[in-house]
C-alpha positions as YAML, in Angstrom:
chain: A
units: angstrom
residues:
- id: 1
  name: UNK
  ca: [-24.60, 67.08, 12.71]
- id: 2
  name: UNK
  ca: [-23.59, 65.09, 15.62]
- id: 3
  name: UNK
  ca: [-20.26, 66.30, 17.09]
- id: 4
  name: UNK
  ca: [-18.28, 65.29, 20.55]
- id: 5
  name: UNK
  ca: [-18.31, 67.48, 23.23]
- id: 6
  name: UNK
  ca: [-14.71, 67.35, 23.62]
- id: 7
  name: UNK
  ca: [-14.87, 68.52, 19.97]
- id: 8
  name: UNK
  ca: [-17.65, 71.32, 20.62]
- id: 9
  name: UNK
  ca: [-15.60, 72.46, 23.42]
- id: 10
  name: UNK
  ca: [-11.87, 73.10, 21.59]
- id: 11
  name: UNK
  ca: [-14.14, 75.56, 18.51]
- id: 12
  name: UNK
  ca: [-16.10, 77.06, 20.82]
- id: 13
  name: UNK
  ca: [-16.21, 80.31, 22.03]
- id: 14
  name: UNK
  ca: [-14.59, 81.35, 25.69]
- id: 15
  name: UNK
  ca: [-17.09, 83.53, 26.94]
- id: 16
  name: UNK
  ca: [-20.03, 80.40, 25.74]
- id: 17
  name: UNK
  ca: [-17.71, 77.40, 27.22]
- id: 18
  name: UNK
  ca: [-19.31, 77.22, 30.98]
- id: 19
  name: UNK
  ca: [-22.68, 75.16, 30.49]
- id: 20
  name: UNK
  ca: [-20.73, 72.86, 27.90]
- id: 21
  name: UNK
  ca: [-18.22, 72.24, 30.26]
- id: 22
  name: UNK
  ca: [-20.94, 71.54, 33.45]
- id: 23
  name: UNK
  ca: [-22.20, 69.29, 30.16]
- id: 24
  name: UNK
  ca: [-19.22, 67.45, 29.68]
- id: 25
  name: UNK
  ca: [-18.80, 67.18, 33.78]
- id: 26
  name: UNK
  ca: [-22.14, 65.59, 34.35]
- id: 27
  name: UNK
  ca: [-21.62, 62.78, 31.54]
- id: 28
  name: UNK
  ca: [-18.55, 61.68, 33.27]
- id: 29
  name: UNK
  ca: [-20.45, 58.76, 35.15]
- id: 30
  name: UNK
  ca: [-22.66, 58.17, 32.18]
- id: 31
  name: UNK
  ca: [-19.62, 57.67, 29.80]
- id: 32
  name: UNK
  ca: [-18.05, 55.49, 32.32]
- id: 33
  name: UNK
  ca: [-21.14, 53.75, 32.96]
- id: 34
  name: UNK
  ca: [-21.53, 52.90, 28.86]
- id: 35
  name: UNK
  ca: [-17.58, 52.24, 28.50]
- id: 36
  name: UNK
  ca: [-18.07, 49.28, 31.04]
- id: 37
  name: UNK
  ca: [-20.87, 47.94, 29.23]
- id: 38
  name: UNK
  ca: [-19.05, 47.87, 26.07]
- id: 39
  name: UNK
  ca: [-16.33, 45.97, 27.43]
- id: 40
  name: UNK
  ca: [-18.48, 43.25, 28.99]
- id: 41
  name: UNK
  ca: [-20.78, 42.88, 26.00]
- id: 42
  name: UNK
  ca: [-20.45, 38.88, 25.76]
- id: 43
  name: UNK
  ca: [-20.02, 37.89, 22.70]
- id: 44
  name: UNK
  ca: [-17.35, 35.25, 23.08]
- id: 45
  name: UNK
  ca: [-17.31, 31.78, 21.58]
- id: 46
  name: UNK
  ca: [-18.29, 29.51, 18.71]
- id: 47
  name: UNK
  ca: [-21.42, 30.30, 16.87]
- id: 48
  name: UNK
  ca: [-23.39, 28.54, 14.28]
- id: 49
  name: UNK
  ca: [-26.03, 30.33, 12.35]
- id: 50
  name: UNK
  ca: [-29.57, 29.12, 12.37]
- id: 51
  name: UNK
  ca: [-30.90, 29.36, 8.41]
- id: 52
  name: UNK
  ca: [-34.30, 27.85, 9.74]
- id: 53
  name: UNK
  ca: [-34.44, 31.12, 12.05]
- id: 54
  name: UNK
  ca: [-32.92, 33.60, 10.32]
- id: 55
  name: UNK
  ca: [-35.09, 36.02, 7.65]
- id: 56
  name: UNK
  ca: [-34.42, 37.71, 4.27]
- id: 57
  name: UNK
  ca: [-30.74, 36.35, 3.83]
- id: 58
  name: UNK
  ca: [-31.46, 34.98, 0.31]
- id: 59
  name: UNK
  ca: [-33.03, 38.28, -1.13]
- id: 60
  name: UNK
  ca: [-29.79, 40.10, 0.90]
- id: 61
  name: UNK
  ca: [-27.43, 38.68, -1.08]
- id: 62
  name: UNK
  ca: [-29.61, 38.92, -4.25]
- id: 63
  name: UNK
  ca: [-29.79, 42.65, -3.93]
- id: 64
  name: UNK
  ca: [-26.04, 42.31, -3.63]
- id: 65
  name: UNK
  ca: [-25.64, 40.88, -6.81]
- id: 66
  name: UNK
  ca: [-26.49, 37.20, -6.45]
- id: 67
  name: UNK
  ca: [-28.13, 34.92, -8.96]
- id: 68
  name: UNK
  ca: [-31.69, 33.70, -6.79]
- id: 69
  name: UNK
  ca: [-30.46, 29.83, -7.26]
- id: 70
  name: UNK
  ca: [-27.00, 31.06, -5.42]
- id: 71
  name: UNK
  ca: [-28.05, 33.19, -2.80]
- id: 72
  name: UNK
  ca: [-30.49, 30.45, -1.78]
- id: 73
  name: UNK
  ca: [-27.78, 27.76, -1.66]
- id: 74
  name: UNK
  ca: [-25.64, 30.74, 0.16]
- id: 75
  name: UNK
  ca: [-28.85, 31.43, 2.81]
- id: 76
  name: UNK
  ca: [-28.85, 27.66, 3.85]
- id: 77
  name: UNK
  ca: [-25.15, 26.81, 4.30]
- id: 78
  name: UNK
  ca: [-23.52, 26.34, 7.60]
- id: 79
  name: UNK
  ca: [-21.99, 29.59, 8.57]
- id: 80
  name: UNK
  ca: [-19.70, 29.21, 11.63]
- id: 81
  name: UNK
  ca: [-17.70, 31.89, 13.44]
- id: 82
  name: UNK
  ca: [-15.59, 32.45, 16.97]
- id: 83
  name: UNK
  ca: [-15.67, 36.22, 18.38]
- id: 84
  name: UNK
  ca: [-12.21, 36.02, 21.17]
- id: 85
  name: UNK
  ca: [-11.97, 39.16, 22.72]
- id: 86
  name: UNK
  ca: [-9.17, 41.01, 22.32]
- id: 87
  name: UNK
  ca: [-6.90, 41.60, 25.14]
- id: 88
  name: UNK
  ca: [-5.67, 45.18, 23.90]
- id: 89
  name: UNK
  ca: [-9.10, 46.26, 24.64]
- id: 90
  name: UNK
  ca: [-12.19, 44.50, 25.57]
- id: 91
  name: UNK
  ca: [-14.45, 46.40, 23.11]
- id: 92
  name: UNK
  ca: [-12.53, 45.05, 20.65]
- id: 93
  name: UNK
  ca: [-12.63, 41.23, 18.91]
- id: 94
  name: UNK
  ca: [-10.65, 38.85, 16.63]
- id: 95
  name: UNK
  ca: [-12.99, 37.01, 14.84]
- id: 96
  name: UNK
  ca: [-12.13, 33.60, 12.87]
- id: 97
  name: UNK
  ca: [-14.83, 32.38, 10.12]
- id: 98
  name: UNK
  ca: [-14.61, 28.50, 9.13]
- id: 99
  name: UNK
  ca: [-15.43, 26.29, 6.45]
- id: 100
  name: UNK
  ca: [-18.65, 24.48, 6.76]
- id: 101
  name: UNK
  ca: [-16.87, 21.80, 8.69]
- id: 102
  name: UNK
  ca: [-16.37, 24.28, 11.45]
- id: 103
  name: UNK
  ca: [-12.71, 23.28, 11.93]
- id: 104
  name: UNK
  ca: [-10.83, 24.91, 9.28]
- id: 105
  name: UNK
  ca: [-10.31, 28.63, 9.12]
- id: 106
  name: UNK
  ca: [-11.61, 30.87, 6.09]
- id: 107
  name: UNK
  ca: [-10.52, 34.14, 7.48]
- id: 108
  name: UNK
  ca: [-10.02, 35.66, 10.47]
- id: 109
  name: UNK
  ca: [-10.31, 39.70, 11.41]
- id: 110
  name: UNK
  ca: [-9.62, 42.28, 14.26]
- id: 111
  name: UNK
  ca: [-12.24, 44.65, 14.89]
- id: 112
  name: UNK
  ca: [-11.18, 47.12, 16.43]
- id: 113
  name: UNK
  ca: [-12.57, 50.20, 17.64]
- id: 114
  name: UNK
  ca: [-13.15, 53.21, 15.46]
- id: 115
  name: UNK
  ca: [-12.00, 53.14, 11.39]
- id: 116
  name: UNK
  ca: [-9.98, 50.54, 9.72]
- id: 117
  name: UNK
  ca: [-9.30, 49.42, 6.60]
- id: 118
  name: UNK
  ca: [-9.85, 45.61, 5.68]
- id: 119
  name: UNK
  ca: [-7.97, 44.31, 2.33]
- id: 120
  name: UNK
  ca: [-9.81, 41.04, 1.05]
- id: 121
  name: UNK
  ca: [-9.04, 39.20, -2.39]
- id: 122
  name: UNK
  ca: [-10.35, 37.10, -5.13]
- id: 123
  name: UNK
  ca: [-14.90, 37.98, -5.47]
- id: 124
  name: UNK
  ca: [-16.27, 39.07, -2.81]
- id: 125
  name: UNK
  ca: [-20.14, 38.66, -2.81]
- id: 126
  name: UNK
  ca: [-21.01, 41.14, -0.13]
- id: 127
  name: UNK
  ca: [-18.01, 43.99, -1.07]
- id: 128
  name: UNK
  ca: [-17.94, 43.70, -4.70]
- id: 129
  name: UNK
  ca: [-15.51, 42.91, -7.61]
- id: 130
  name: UNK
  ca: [-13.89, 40.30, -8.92]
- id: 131
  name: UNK
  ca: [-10.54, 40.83, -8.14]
- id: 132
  name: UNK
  ca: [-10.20, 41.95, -4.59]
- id: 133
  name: UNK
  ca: [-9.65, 45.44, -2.70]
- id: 134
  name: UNK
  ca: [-9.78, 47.24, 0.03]
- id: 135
  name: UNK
  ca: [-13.26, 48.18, 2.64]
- id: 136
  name: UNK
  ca: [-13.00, 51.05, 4.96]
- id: 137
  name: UNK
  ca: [-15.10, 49.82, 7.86]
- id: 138
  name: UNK
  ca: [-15.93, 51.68, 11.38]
- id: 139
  name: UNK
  ca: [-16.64, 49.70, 14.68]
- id: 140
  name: UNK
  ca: [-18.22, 51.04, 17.44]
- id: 141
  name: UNK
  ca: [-21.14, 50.20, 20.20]
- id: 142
  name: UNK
  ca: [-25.08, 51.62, 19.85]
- id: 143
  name: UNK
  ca: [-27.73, 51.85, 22.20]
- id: 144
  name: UNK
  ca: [-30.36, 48.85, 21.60]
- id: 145
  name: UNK
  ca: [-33.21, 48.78, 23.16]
- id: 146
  name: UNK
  ca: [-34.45, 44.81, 22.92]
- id: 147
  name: UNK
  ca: [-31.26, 43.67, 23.28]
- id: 148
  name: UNK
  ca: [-29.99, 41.84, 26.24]
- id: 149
  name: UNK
  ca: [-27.91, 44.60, 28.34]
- id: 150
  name: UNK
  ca: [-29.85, 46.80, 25.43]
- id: 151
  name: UNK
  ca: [-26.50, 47.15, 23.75]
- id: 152
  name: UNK
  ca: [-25.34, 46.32, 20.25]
- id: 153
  name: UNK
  ca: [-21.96, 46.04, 18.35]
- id: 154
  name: UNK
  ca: [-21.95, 47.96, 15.07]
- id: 155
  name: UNK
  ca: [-20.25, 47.62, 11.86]
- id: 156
  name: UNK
  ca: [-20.42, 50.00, 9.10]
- id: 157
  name: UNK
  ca: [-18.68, 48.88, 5.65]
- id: 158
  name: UNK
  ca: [-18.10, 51.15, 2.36]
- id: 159
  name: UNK
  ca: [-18.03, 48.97, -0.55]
- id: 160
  name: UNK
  ca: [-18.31, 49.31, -3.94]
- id: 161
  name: UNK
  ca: [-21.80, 48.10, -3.84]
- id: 162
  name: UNK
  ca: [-22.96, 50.41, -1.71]
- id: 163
  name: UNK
  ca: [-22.69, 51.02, 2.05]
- id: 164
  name: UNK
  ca: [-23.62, 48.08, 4.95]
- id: 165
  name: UNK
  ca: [-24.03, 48.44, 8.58]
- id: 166
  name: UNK
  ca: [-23.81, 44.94, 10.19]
- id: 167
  name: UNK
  ca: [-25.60, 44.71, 13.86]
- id: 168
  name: UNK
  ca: [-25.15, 42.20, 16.55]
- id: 169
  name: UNK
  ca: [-26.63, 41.45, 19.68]
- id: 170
  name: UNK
  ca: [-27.36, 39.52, 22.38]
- id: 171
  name: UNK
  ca: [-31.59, 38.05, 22.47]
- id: 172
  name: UNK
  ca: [-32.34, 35.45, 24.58]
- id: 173
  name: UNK
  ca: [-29.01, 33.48, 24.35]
- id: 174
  name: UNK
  ca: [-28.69, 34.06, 20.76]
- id: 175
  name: UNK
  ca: [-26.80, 36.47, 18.98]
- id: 176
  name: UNK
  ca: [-28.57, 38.44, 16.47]
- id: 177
  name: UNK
  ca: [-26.88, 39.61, 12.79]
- id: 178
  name: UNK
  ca: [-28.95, 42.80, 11.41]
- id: 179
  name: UNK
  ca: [-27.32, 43.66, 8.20]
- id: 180
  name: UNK
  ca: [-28.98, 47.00, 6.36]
- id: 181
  name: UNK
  ca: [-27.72, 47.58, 2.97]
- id: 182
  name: UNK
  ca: [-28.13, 50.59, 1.08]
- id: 183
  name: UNK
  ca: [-26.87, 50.50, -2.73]
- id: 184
  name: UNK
  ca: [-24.32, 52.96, -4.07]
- id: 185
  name: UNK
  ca: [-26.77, 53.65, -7.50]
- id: 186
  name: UNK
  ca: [-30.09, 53.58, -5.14]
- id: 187
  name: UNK
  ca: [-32.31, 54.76, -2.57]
- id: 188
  name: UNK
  ca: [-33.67, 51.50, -1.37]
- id: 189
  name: UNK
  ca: [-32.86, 49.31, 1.68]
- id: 190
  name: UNK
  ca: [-32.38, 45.98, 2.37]
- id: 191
  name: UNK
  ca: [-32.50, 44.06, 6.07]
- id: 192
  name: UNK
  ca: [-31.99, 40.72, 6.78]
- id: 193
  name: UNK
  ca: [-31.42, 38.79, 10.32]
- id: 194
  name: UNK
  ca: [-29.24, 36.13, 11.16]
- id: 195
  name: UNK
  ca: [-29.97, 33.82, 14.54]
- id: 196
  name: UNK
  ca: [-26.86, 32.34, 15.71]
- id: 197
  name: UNK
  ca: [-26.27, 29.66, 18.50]
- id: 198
  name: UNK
  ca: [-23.16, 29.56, 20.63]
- id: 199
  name: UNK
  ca: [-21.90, 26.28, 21.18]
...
């Protein structure tokens, strides 16, 4: 299992502590080098997704529990949203998502760094039931290699459907929406990307 070597190094034992702690010295710069990345990962502003652009949406939110004539109509709407970085921390981002008109607000979100909990009400198409609850999600920042700046902004959700990692990044002055689904009753997976433009 993966485990941080601050973590490694307050179980381990004395006499075996030397080369994880030349480790954990020589990853100073690195970890420096990858926190300052994070923070200036761009992803301000007003985005608009592009359906024409954007692949497997429709059978997404069909393995999700979608009728096929709904999750088609779903696919092609106008999905709008503005990331504003936070200015607790720069990794982090409120982000607003608006009606089709692109003016009013729907719902808007912190992500923050690490685990949270987000409470949401009424059906929820991509979480599940019919009469709200509550997600535990987990942001953090991944390695990616055909990104621009070949980073990526990661979401992982828990629902009662099953579990969803949601990945964005930056291609060619669009920002890309990876979701991978994984049911909670089976063993298959489900991708779909989302091309959004920033206006």
């Amino acid at each position: 299992r993966w485990a941080s070597l601050d973590s490694v190094l307050d179980s381990i034992w004395e006499a075996k502590r030397g080369p994880y702690e030349e480790l954990q010295k020589a990853t100073i710069p690195l970890m420096k080098q990858w926190d300052n990345a994070c923070r200036e990962m761009d992803l301000e502003g007003k985005w608009s997704r592009d359906s024409s652009k954007s692949i497997g949406v429709a059978e997404g939110l069909i393995a999700r529990g979608c009728t096929e004539e709904r999750a088609t109509a779903r696919a092609n709407e106008k999905y709008i949203q503005s990331w504003k970085r936070s200015q607790q921390d720069r990794r982090a981002f409120k982000v607003t998502t608006y009606e089709e008109d692109g003016v009013t607000s729907r719902r808007e979100l912190l992500y923050p760094m690490g685990k949270f909990e987000e409470a949401y009400e009424g059906k929820s198409i991509l979480f599940g039931g019919d009469d709200g609850g509550v997600v535990k999600r987990h942001c953090f920042y991944l390695a990616k290699a055909d990104a621009d700046g070949q980073i990526a902004h990661v979401t992982t959700s828990e629902t009662p459907r099953g579990r969803e990692e949601s990945m964005r990044y930056l291609k060619d002055g669009n920002m890309i929406l990876q979701r991978s689904f994984w049911h909670s009753w089976r063993t298959d997976k489900f991708v779909s990307t989302e091309v959004f433009s920033r206006s």
